[in-house]
Coordinates of C-alpha atoms and ligand atoms in Angstrom, one line a residue:
M1 CA 120.7 -59.0 -50.2
T2 CA 119.9 -55.5 -51.6
W3 CA 123.1 -55.1 -53.6
R4 CA 121.5 -56.2 -56.9
Q5 CA 118.7 -53.7 -56.5
E6 CA 121.2 -51.0 -55.4
T7 CA 123.3 -51.6 -58.5
Q8 CA 120.3 -51.5 -60.8
L9 CA 119.2 -48.2 -59.3
K10 CA 122.6 -46.6 -59.4
S11 CA 122.9 -47.5 -63.1
I12 CA 119.6 -45.8 -63.8
L13 CA 120.9 -42.7 -61.9
Q14 CA 124.1 -42.7 -64.0
N15 CA 122.0 -42.1 -67.1
E16 CA 120.1 -39.1 -65.6
R17 CA 120.8 -35.4 -65.4
G18 CA 119.0 -33.2 -63.0
Y19 CA 118.2 -35.5 -60.0
V20 CA 118.8 -34.1 -56.5
I21 CA 120.3 -35.7 -53.5
H22 CA 120.2 -33.5 -50.3
S23 CA 122.7 -34.5 -47.7
G24 CA 121.4 -34.2 -44.2
G25 CA 120.2 -30.7 -43.2
G26 CA 117.2 -31.8 -41.2
R27 CA 115.0 -32.3 -44.3
S28 CA 112.1 -34.6 -44.0
K29 CA 112.0 -37.4 -46.5
F30 CA 109.2 -37.7 -49.1
A31 CA 108.8 -40.7 -51.3
L32 CA 107.3 -39.8 -54.6
V33 CA 105.9 -42.9 -56.2
Y34 CA 104.8 -43.6 -59.7
P35 CA 102.9 -46.9 -59.6
N36 CA 104.2 -48.1 -62.9
L37 CA 107.6 -48.7 -64.6
Y38 CA 110.4 -46.2 -64.6
K39 CA 110.2 -45.4 -68.3
I40 CA 106.4 -44.7 -68.1
G41 CA 106.7 -42.7 -64.9
M42 CA 109.5 -40.5 -66.2
S43 CA 107.3 -39.7 -69.2
N44 CA 104.8 -38.3 -66.9
L45 CA 105.2 -34.5 -66.5
G46 CA 103.5 -34.5 -63.1
I47 CA 106.3 -36.5 -61.6
H48 CA 108.9 -33.8 -62.7
I49 CA 106.7 -31.0 -61.5
I50 CA 106.2 -32.5 -58.0
Y51 CA 109.8 -33.6 -57.7
E52 CA 111.0 -30.0 -58.3
L53 CA 108.4 -28.5 -56.1
L54 CA 109.3 -30.7 -53.1
N55 CA 113.0 -30.5 -53.5
N56 CA 112.9 -26.7 -53.7
R57 CA 111.5 -26.6 -50.2
A58 CA 114.0 -26.1 -47.5
D59 CA 112.4 -28.8 -45.3
T60 CA 111.9 -31.6 -47.7
S61 CA 114.0 -34.1 -49.6
C62 CA 112.1 -35.9 -52.3
E63 CA 113.2 -39.3 -53.7
R64 CA 111.5 -41.4 -56.4
F65 CA 110.2 -45.0 -56.4
F66 CA 108.8 -46.9 -59.4
L67 CA 107.4 -50.4 -60.0
P68 CA 110.4 -52.6 -60.7
E69 CA 110.7 -54.2 -64.2
P70 CA 109.3 -57.7 -64.1
K71 CA 112.8 -59.4 -63.8
S72 CA 113.9 -57.2 -61.0
L73 CA 110.5 -57.5 -59.3
G74 CA 111.0 -61.3 -59.2
Q75 CA 114.4 -60.9 -57.7
I76 CA 113.2 -58.5 -55.1
E77 CA 110.3 -60.8 -54.1
R78 CA 112.5 -63.9 -54.0
A79 CA 115.2 -62.2 -52.0
K80 CA 112.6 -60.6 -49.7
T81 CA 114.4 -57.3 -49.8
P82 CA 112.5 -54.0 -49.3
L83 CA 111.9 -51.7 -52.2
L84 CA 114.5 -49.0 -52.4
S85 CA 114.5 -45.3 -53.5
L86 CA 116.3 -44.3 -56.7
E87 CA 118.3 -41.5 -55.3
T88 CA 119.8 -42.9 -52.1
Q89 CA 118.6 -46.5 -52.1
T90 CA 116.7 -46.0 -48.9
P91 CA 113.8 -48.5 -48.1
L92 CA 110.3 -47.1 -48.6
F93 CA 109.3 -47.8 -45.0
K94 CA 111.9 -45.3 -43.8
F95 CA 110.0 -42.4 -45.5
P96 CA 107.5 -40.7 -43.2
L97 CA 105.5 -39.4 -46.1
I98 CA 104.7 -41.4 -49.2
G99 CA 103.0 -39.8 -52.2
F100 CA 101.5 -41.7 -55.1
A101 CA 100.8 -40.0 -58.5
V102 CA 97.9 -42.1 -59.9
S103 CA 97.0 -41.4 -63.5
F104 CA 95.4 -44.7 -64.6
E105 CA 93.0 -47.1 -62.9
P106 CA 94.9 -50.3 -63.7
D107 CA 97.8 -48.8 -61.7
Y108 CA 95.8 -49.3 -58.5
F109 CA 97.1 -52.9 -58.4
N110 CA 100.6 -51.6 -58.7
L111 CA 100.0 -49.2 -55.8
L112 CA 99.2 -52.1 -53.6
K113 CA 102.2 -54.1 -54.9
I114 CA 104.6 -51.2 -54.2
L115 CA 103.2 -50.8 -50.6
E116 CA 103.8 -54.5 -50.0
L117 CA 107.3 -54.4 -51.5
G118 CA 108.0 -51.3 -49.4
R119 CA 106.8 -53.1 -46.3
I120 CA 104.0 -50.6 -45.6
K121 CA 100.8 -51.9 -44.0
L122 CA 98.3 -52.0 -46.8
L123 CA 95.3 -50.9 -44.8
S124 CA 95.2 -47.3 -43.6
K125 CA 93.4 -48.2 -40.5
E126 CA 96.2 -50.6 -39.4
R127 CA 98.9 -48.0 -39.6
K128 CA 100.3 -46.7 -36.3
D129 CA 101.9 -43.5 -35.2
L130 CA 105.4 -44.5 -36.5
D131 CA 104.1 -45.7 -39.8
P132 CA 104.3 -43.5 -42.9
I133 CA 101.4 -41.3 -44.0
V134 CA 100.3 -42.4 -47.5
I135 CA 98.9 -39.8 -49.8
A136 CA 97.7 -40.0 -53.4
G137 CA 97.1 -37.4 -56.1
G138 CA 96.7 -37.2 -59.8
P139 CA 93.6 -37.5 -62.1
C140 CA 92.2 -40.7 -60.5
A141 CA 92.4 -39.3 -57.0
T142 CA 90.8 -36.1 -58.2
F143 CA 87.7 -37.7 -59.8
N144 CA 87.0 -40.7 -57.5
P145 CA 89.3 -41.6 -54.6
E146 CA 86.9 -44.1 -53.0
P147 CA 88.2 -47.4 -54.4
L148 CA 91.6 -46.5 -52.9
S149 CA 90.3 -45.1 -49.7
L150 CA 91.1 -48.2 -47.7
F151 CA 94.8 -47.9 -48.5
V152 CA 95.4 -44.1 -48.7
D153 CA 95.4 -41.8 -45.7
A154 CA 94.9 -38.6 -47.6
F155 CA 94.1 -37.6 -51.2
V156 CA 95.2 -34.5 -53.1
I157 CA 92.1 -33.3 -54.9
G158 CA 93.2 -31.1 -57.8
E159 CA 96.6 -29.7 -58.7
G160 CA 99.6 -30.5 -56.6
E161 CA 101.2 -27.0 -56.9
A162 CA 98.2 -25.5 -55.1
I163 CA 97.8 -28.2 -52.4
L164 CA 101.1 -29.8 -51.5
P165 CA 102.7 -26.7 -50.0
P166 CA 99.9 -26.2 -47.3
L167 CA 99.7 -30.0 -46.9
L168 CA 103.4 -30.2 -46.1
D169 CA 103.3 -27.2 -43.8
T170 CA 100.5 -28.8 -41.9
I171 CA 102.4 -32.1 -41.5
C172 CA 105.6 -30.2 -40.4
A173 CA 103.6 -28.2 -37.8
A174 CA 101.9 -31.4 -36.6
K175 CA 105.3 -33.0 -36.2
A176 CA 106.7 -30.0 -34.3
E177 CA 103.6 -30.1 -31.9
G178 CA 104.1 -33.9 -31.4
L179 CA 100.6 -34.7 -32.7
S180 CA 99.5 -38.3 -33.1
R181 CA 98.8 -39.8 -36.4
T182 CA 95.0 -39.5 -35.9
Q183 CA 95.4 -35.8 -34.9
T184 CA 97.7 -35.1 -37.9
L185 CA 95.1 -36.6 -40.3
Q186 CA 92.4 -34.6 -38.6
K187 CA 94.4 -31.4 -39.2
L188 CA 95.1 -32.5 -42.8
S189 CA 91.4 -32.9 -43.4
T190 CA 91.0 -29.1 -42.9
V191 CA 93.5 -28.2 -45.6
A192 CA 91.8 -27.0 -48.8
G193 CA 92.0 -29.7 -51.4
V194 CA 92.9 -32.6 -49.0
Y195 CA 90.4 -35.4 -48.6
V196 CA 91.0 -37.7 -45.7
P197 CA 88.7 -40.8 -45.8
S198 CA 88.9 -41.4 -42.0
V199 CA 87.6 -37.8 -41.5
P200 CA 85.2 -37.5 -44.5
R201 CA 84.3 -33.9 -45.4
Q202 CA 83.2 -32.1 -48.5
T203 CA 86.5 -31.3 -50.3
K204 CA 86.8 -28.6 -52.9
R205 CA 89.2 -29.1 -55.8
Q206 CA 92.1 -26.7 -55.8
W207 CA 93.8 -25.4 -59.0
L208 CA 96.6 -23.1 -60.0
K209 CA 95.3 -19.7 -61.0
N210 CA 98.5 -18.5 -62.7
L211 CA 100.5 -21.1 -64.7
D212 CA 103.4 -18.7 -65.3
S213 CA 104.1 -18.8 -61.6
H214 CA 105.0 -22.5 -62.0
P215 CA 106.7 -23.3 -65.3
A216 CA 106.3 -27.0 -65.9
H217 CA 108.9 -28.9 -67.9
T218 CA 111.2 -32.0 -67.7
V219 CA 113.4 -31.7 -64.6
I220 CA 115.3 -35.0 -64.9
V221 CA 116.6 -35.7 -68.3
T222 CA 117.2 -39.3 -69.4
D223 CA 117.0 -41.3 -72.6
D224 CA 115.3 -44.1 -70.8
T225 CA 111.7 -42.9 -71.1
E226 CA 108.8 -44.0 -73.3
L227 CA 108.7 -40.6 -75.1
N228 CA 112.4 -39.6 -74.8
M229 CA 111.5 -36.0 -75.1
Y230 CA 111.9 -32.8 -73.2
L231 CA 108.4 -32.1 -72.1
I232 CA 106.9 -28.6 -71.8
E233 CA 103.4 -27.9 -70.6
T234 CA 101.8 -25.1 -72.7
A235 CA 98.3 -25.1 -71.1
R236 CA 96.2 -26.8 -68.5
G237 CA 92.5 -27.6 -68.5
C238 CA 90.3 -27.5 -71.6
G239 CA 87.3 -25.3 -72.3
R240 CA 85.8 -27.4 -75.1
H241 CA 83.2 -29.1 -72.9
C242 CA 83.3 -32.5 -74.6
R243 CA 80.7 -34.3 -72.5
F244 CA 82.6 -37.6 -72.2
C245 CA 85.9 -36.0 -71.1
M246 CA 86.8 -36.2 -67.4
A247 CA 89.9 -34.1 -68.0
G248 CA 87.8 -31.3 -69.5
Y249 CA 85.7 -31.2 -66.3
C250 CA 88.2 -31.9 -63.5
F251 CA 90.9 -29.6 -64.8
R252 CA 88.8 -26.5 -65.5
R253 CA 89.3 -23.7 -66.1
P254 CA 91.4 -23.6 -69.2
R255 CA 94.6 -21.7 -68.7
N256 CA 97.6 -20.9 -71.0
R257 CA 101.2 -20.2 -70.2
S258 CA 102.5 -17.0 -71.8
L259 CA 104.6 -17.3 -74.9
E260 CA 107.5 -15.5 -73.2
V261 CA 107.7 -18.1 -70.5
L262 CA 107.4 -21.0 -73.0
K263 CA 110.2 -19.4 -75.1
L264 CA 112.5 -19.3 -72.1
E265 CA 111.7 -23.0 -71.5
V266 CA 112.5 -23.9 -75.1
E267 CA 115.8 -22.0 -74.7
S268 CA 116.7 -24.1 -71.6
A269 CA 115.7 -27.3 -73.4
K270 CA 118.2 -26.6 -76.2
H271 CA 121.1 -27.7 -74.0
F272 CA 119.7 -31.2 -73.8
G273 CA 119.3 -31.5 -77.6
K274 CA 116.1 -33.5 -77.2
K275 CA 112.8 -33.4 -79.2
I276 CA 110.4 -31.0 -77.5
G277 CA 107.1 -32.6 -76.4
L278 CA 104.4 -30.0 -76.0
M279 CA 101.9 -31.1 -73.4
G280 CA 98.4 -29.9 -72.9
A281 CA 94.8 -31.0 -73.4
A282 CA 94.5 -29.7 -77.0
I283 CA 97.8 -28.2 -78.1
S284 CA 96.3 -26.7 -81.3
D285 CA 94.0 -24.6 -79.1
Y286 CA 97.1 -22.7 -77.6
P287 CA 96.5 -19.2 -78.9
W288 CA 100.2 -18.6 -80.0
I289 CA 100.8 -22.1 -81.3
N290 CA 102.3 -20.9 -84.6
E291 CA 104.7 -18.5 -82.9
L292 CA 105.7 -21.3 -80.5
C293 CA 106.4 -23.7 -83.3
Q294 CA 108.5 -21.0 -85.0
A295 CA 110.5 -20.5 -81.7
I296 CA 111.2 -24.2 -81.4
R297 CA 112.3 -24.4 -85.1
N298 CA 114.5 -21.3 -84.6
E299 CA 116.4 -23.2 -81.9
G300 CA 116.8 -26.1 -84.4
L301 CA 114.9 -28.5 -82.2
P302 CA 112.4 -31.2 -83.4
M303 CA 109.0 -31.2 -81.7
S304 CA 106.0 -33.4 -81.0
V305 CA 102.6 -32.7 -79.5
A306 CA 100.4 -34.7 -77.0
S307 CA 97.2 -34.1 -79.0
F308 CA 95.6 -31.6 -81.2
R309 CA 92.1 -30.9 -82.4
A310 CA 91.2 -31.3 -86.1
D311 CA 89.2 -28.0 -86.0
S312 CA 92.1 -25.9 -84.8
V313 CA 95.2 -27.5 -86.3
T314 CA 97.2 -25.2 -88.5
A315 CA 99.5 -25.7 -91.5
E316 CA 102.4 -24.3 -89.5
L317 CA 101.8 -26.9 -86.7
V318 CA 101.5 -29.8 -89.1
E319 CA 104.6 -28.7 -91.0
A320 CA 106.6 -28.3 -87.8
L321 CA 105.6 -31.8 -86.8
V322 CA 106.4 -33.3 -90.1
S323 CA 109.8 -31.7 -90.3
S324 CA 110.4 -33.2 -86.8
G325 CA 109.8 -36.7 -88.2
L326 CA 106.1 -37.1 -87.7
K327 CA 105.0 -40.1 -89.8
T328 CA 101.4 -40.6 -88.6
L329 CA 98.8 -37.9 -88.0
T330 CA 96.3 -38.7 -85.2
I331 CA 92.8 -37.2 -85.3
A332 CA 90.1 -37.9 -82.7
P333 CA 86.6 -37.4 -84.2
E334 CA 85.4 -39.8 -81.4
A335 CA 82.1 -40.6 -83.1
G336 CA 81.2 -41.4 -86.7
S337 CA 77.9 -39.6 -87.1
A338 CA 77.1 -35.9 -86.8
R339 CA 74.3 -36.8 -84.4
M340 CA 76.7 -38.5 -82.0
R341 CA 79.2 -35.8 -82.3
A342 CA 76.4 -33.4 -81.2
V343 CA 75.6 -35.7 -78.3
I344 CA 79.2 -35.6 -77.0
N345 CA 79.6 -31.9 -77.9
K346 CA 82.8 -32.7 -79.7
G347 CA 82.5 -29.7 -82.0
I348 CA 84.4 -31.5 -84.8
E349 CA 82.6 -32.0 -88.1
E350 CA 83.6 -34.1 -91.1
E351 CA 85.0 -31.2 -92.9
H352 CA 87.5 -30.6 -90.1
V353 CA 88.6 -34.2 -90.3
F354 CA 89.0 -34.0 -94.1
R355 CA 90.8 -30.6 -93.7
A356 CA 93.3 -32.1 -91.2
V357 CA 94.0 -35.0 -93.5
E358 CA 94.4 -32.6 -96.4
L359 CA 96.9 -30.5 -94.3
G360 CA 98.8 -33.7 -93.4
L361 CA 98.9 -34.9 -97.0
A362 CA 100.1 -31.5 -98.2
A363 CA 102.9 -31.6 -95.6
G364 CA 104.0 -35.1 -96.7
V365 CA 102.2 -37.3 -94.1
R366 CA 101.0 -40.5 -95.5
N367 CA 99.6 -42.4 -92.5
F368 CA 96.6 -41.4 -90.4
R369 CA 95.1 -42.7 -87.2
L370 CA 91.5 -42.0 -86.1
Y371 CA 90.2 -42.4 -82.5
F372 CA 86.6 -43.5 -82.0
M373 CA 84.5 -44.6 -79.1
I374 CA 81.6 -47.1 -79.2
G375 CA 78.8 -47.5 -76.7
L376 CA 78.4 -43.8 -76.1
P377 CA 75.1 -42.7 -74.4
F378 CA 72.2 -42.5 -76.9
E379 CA 74.2 -44.4 -79.5
T380 CA 72.6 -46.9 -81.9
L381 CA 74.2 -49.3 -84.3
E382 CA 73.5 -46.8 -87.1
D383 CA 76.0 -44.5 -85.4
V384 CA 78.5 -47.3 -85.5
E385 CA 77.8 -47.8 -89.2
A386 CA 78.7 -44.1 -89.6
I387 CA 82.2 -44.9 -88.4
V388 CA 82.6 -47.4 -91.2
T389 CA 81.2 -44.9 -93.8
L390 CA 83.4 -42.0 -92.6
S391 CA 86.5 -44.2 -92.5
N392 CA 85.9 -45.7 -96.0
R393 CA 85.5 -42.2 -97.4
L394 CA 88.7 -41.0 -95.8
K395 CA 90.6 -43.9 -97.1
E396 CA 89.3 -43.2 -100.6
Y397 CA 90.3 -39.5 -100.2
M398 CA 93.8 -40.6 -99.1
Q399 CA 94.1 -42.9 -102.1
N400 CA 93.0 -40.2 -104.5
H401 CA 95.5 -37.7 -103.1
S402 CA 98.5 -39.7 -102.2
G403 CA 98.0 -43.1 -103.7
S404 CA 99.3 -44.9 -100.6
G405 CA 99.4 -44.7 -96.9
R406 CA 97.9 -46.4 -93.9
L407 CA 94.6 -45.6 -92.2
T408 CA 94.3 -47.0 -88.6
L409 CA 91.2 -46.9 -86.5
S410 CA 91.6 -47.1 -82.7
V411 CA 88.2 -47.9 -81.2
N412 CA 87.6 -48.1 -77.5
P413 CA 84.5 -48.9 -75.5
F414 CA 83.2 -45.8 -73.8
I415 CA 83.4 -45.6 -70.0
P416 CA 81.1 -43.1 -68.3
K417 CA 83.4 -41.3 -65.9
P418 CA 82.6 -39.4 -62.7
F419 CA 82.1 -35.7 -62.9
T420 CA 81.1 -35.8 -66.5
P421 CA 77.5 -35.3 -67.8
F422 CA 77.5 -39.0 -68.6
Q423 CA 78.1 -40.1 -65.0
W424 CA 74.4 -41.0 -64.8
A425 CA 74.4 -43.1 -68.0
P426 CA 74.8 -46.8 -68.2
M427 CA 77.9 -48.3 -69.9
A428 CA 77.1 -50.3 -73.0
D429 CA 77.1 -54.0 -72.1
K430 CA 79.5 -56.6 -73.5
R431 CA 77.0 -57.9 -76.0
Y432 CA 76.4 -54.5 -77.6
I433 CA 80.1 -53.8 -77.7
E434 CA 80.8 -57.1 -79.4
E435 CA 78.1 -56.5 -81.9
A436 CA 79.4 -53.0 -82.7
L437 CA 83.0 -54.4 -83.1
K438 CA 81.7 -57.1 -85.4
M439 CA 79.9 -54.4 -87.5
L440 CA 83.2 -52.5 -87.8
R441 CA 85.2 -55.6 -88.8
V442 CA 82.6 -56.6 -91.4
G443 CA 82.3 -53.0 -92.7
L444 CA 86.0 -52.4 -93.0
K445 CA 86.9 -55.8 -94.4
G446 CA 88.9 -55.7 -97.6
K447 CA 89.3 -51.9 -97.3
N448 CA 92.9 -52.0 -96.2
I449 CA 92.0 -50.2 -93.0
E450 CA 93.6 -51.4 -89.8
L451 CA 91.3 -51.7 -86.7
I452 CA 92.8 -51.7 -83.2
T453 CA 90.4 -52.2 -80.3
E454 CA 90.6 -52.3 -76.5
S455 CA 89.2 -55.6 -75.2
P456 CA 85.8 -55.2 -73.6
R457 CA 87.1 -57.2 -70.6
E458 CA 89.8 -54.6 -69.9
S459 CA 87.3 -51.8 -70.2
I460 CA 85.0 -53.4 -67.6
V461 CA 87.8 -53.6 -65.1
Q462 CA 88.8 -50.0 -65.7
A463 CA 85.2 -48.9 -65.5
V464 CA 84.5 -50.7 -62.2
L465 CA 87.6 -49.0 -60.7
A466 CA 86.7 -45.6 -62.1
R467 CA 83.1 -45.7 -60.8
G468 CA 83.6 -47.8 -57.7
D469 CA 83.1 -47.1 -54.0
S470 CA 85.1 -48.4 -51.0
R471 CA 83.6 -51.9 -51.5
I472 CA 85.7 -52.1 -54.7
G473 CA 88.7 -51.4 -52.4
E474 CA 88.0 -54.8 -50.8
V475 CA 88.0 -56.4 -54.2
L476 CA 91.3 -54.7 -55.0
L477 CA 92.8 -56.1 -51.8
K478 CA 91.6 -59.6 -52.4
A479 CA 92.7 -59.5 -56.0
H480 CA 96.1 -58.2 -54.9
Q481 CA 96.4 -61.2 -52.5
N482 CA 95.3 -63.6 -55.2
G483 CA 97.8 -62.4 -57.9
G484 CA 96.7 -58.9 -59.1
I485 CA 94.6 -57.5 -61.9
K486 CA 94.1 -60.9 -63.7
T487 CA 92.1 -62.1 -60.8
F488 CA 89.9 -59.0 -60.4
R489 CA 86.9 -60.3 -62.2
Q490 CA 87.0 -63.6 -60.5
V491 CA 87.2 -61.9 -57.1
L492 CA 84.2 -59.7 -58.0
K493 CA 82.3 -63.0 -58.5
E494 CA 83.6 -64.5 -55.3
L495 CA 82.5 -61.5 -53.3
E496 CA 79.2 -61.5 -55.1
I497 CA 79.6 -58.0 -56.3
D498 CA 77.2 -57.2 -59.1
V499 CA 79.1 -55.5 -61.9
G500 CA 75.8 -54.4 -63.3
Y501 CA 75.1 -52.3 -60.2
Y502 CA 78.3 -50.2 -60.9
L503 CA 78.2 -50.2 -64.7
Y504 CA 74.9 -51.0 -66.5
R505 CA 72.3 -49.0 -64.6
Q506 CA 70.8 -45.7 -65.5
R507 CA 71.2 -43.5 -62.4
D508 CA 68.5 -41.3 -61.0
K509 CA 69.3 -37.6 -61.1
D510 CA 69.3 -37.5 -57.3
E511 CA 71.1 -40.8 -56.6
A512 CA 74.0 -40.4 -54.2
L513 CA 77.3 -41.1 -56.0
P514 CA 80.5 -42.4 -54.4
W515 CA 82.3 -39.2 -55.4
D516 CA 79.7 -36.8 -54.1
L517 CA 82.0 -35.6 -51.3
L518 CA 84.2 -33.9 -53.8
D519 CA 83.4 -30.5 -55.2
Q520 CA 84.9 -29.7 -58.6
G521 CA 83.5 -26.1 -58.5
F522 CA 80.3 -26.9 -60.5
T523 CA 77.0 -28.3 -59.2
K524 CA 75.3 -31.6 -60.0
E525 CA 72.4 -29.5 -61.5
Y526 CA 74.9 -28.0 -64.0
L527 CA 76.2 -31.4 -65.0
Y528 CA 72.7 -32.8 -65.3
S529 CA 71.7 -29.9 -67.5
E530 CA 74.5 -30.9 -69.8
Y531 CA 73.3 -34.5 -69.8
E532 CA 69.9 -33.2 -70.9
R533 CA 71.5 -31.0 -73.6
A534 CA 73.3 -34.1 -74.9
Q535 CA 70.0 -36.0 -75.2
N536 CA 68.6 -33.0 -77.1
L537 CA 71.7 -32.6 -79.3
Q538 CA 72.2 -29.1 -78.0
K539 CA 75.5 -27.5 -78.5
T540 CA 77.4 -26.0 -75.5
L541 CA 79.9 -23.2 -76.3
P542 CA 83.5 -23.4 -75.2
C543 CA 84.7 -21.4 -72.2
F544 CA 85.2 -17.7 -72.7
D545 CA 86.5 -14.7 -70.7
S546 CA 84.0 -13.4 -68.2
C547 CA 81.9 -16.6 -68.4
K548 CA 80.4 -17.7 -65.1
R549 CA 78.3 -20.6 -66.5
C550 CA 79.5 -23.6 -64.6
G551 CA 80.6 -21.9 -61.3
V552 CA 84.4 -22.7 -61.5
C553 CA 85.3 -19.1 -62.4
S554 CA 82.9 -17.3 -60.1
Ligands
SF4_1 S1 89.0 -31.1 -76.6 FE1 87.4 -32.3 -75.7 S2 88.3 -34.3 -75.5 FE2 90.0 -32.9 -75.8 S3 90.7 -32.4 -73.8 FE3 89.2 -30.8 -74.4 S4 87.3 -31.5 -73.5 FE4 88.7 -33.3 -73.5
SF4_2 S1 82.8 -20.7 -65.5 FE1 82.7 -20.6 -67.8 S2 84.9 -20.2 -68.4 FE2 84.9 -20.8 -66.2 S3 85.3 -23.0 -66.4 FE3 83.1 -22.8 -66.2 S4 82.3 -22.7 -68.4 FE4 84.6 -22.4 -68.4

């Protein structure tokens, strides 16, 4: 009985503006899947961008799928009905092309669950000519597709706007020629930016050269999202070279949209009356941020930002955020000591953090949140102690200047991600992380500072998935069969997979890494030189025009 699922999907559609249903016309169906709940997926700008891109093609009709809410999931499983699309309530298995947008490692489990609910064979090698082709893109696919390579037929390495058009053209041509599945995948493996695990080849990441050619904003408006905002992307990539940051490396080079294009987007947003959410790696680095804030305020719209850097935040930006209802200002020093901030090349000093707090207090903000990592390469417990010292001094400063307000520390264990200079470094083990957390708890006790931490167990699962190879795919499969993410660590043990091999080893410079078949535009030598610079506390300057340092812009 699919009526219950159909009714639920139709009621979601009733609350949306901007969705597209193409009737007939020989378009090929594309299932765009976000492997998490609707409200999370609809807060992801990538889903809107790809949805519009695909539906604007004359030959494609794109429909969305999400992980059902737990209650609906139970109903679907009990009734044994297939997962249906949002737009036309069509079963997933009826779509010849299925594209997952994967942003977070824990969503790998949801990807398998959705394939199962959609009645798609989980293993790529078991799919036959009439089965759908399953592709995956997004940040996780771009930095390490290997853990998903048993389940995904082709990966999009880089930015969808640059890769999906030739990918779809190739599939259409293959269909017209009557090629088999194997032949189609072979053809796909020759498309720039497409990595096909069954035909493994060096694959070069593709990226959009001119952002103005593809304005990126909310396409489907609904109140039922996590953020409930109209999202506008101001910039892509980041040229700050923080050595821990996968996004900074995998989305190079930094690019800005022109102010003229953004002003037009703000004007279109006005009709929806929603808060504007500016998206980008470091919003305060946008060269015309003050003018953009002014344009948004001139339209009478509130605004919010995905993130900003303490060293480039301006009074205008803080005031615009506060007048939009901002109650807590978030700052990411990432490390407590100047030494560790030099290791990670964060480029933020204590005076920037105090200045950002000062700007916030002057604009009327009372609450502040600080992001830190522990277990960074070359870190010692003295550096952890420096987090305590800095936080206590900030709290004192807040008390002296506003008398009240909450200071929250969000502290996460560091994961050495692929394609960063720290990819060779071991992850700090559980014992060190627990000791560091204890030190923070003791040092902050009685200081009225809230401490929020990610559990070391969750970080370990995330890290194995981020750094894994295709053997981790087998663990994913077995964990999926045994009940999902909660069984992952147990399955690792059962399959006698040594977590230490993946996480706690120092890699040799020349060791082959699971993600070596991907080419992000820079060499391993370049990355390794950054690793050495980290050890020597050497500063690396941000990207600049005419720079050819890393190879991405040559
Ligand atoms: S400023 Fe640093 S942490 Fe932030 S996006 Fe850029 S490189 Fe990453
Ligand atoms: S070549 Fe220079 S400007 Fe271009 S991404 Fe690399 S470091 Fe940045």
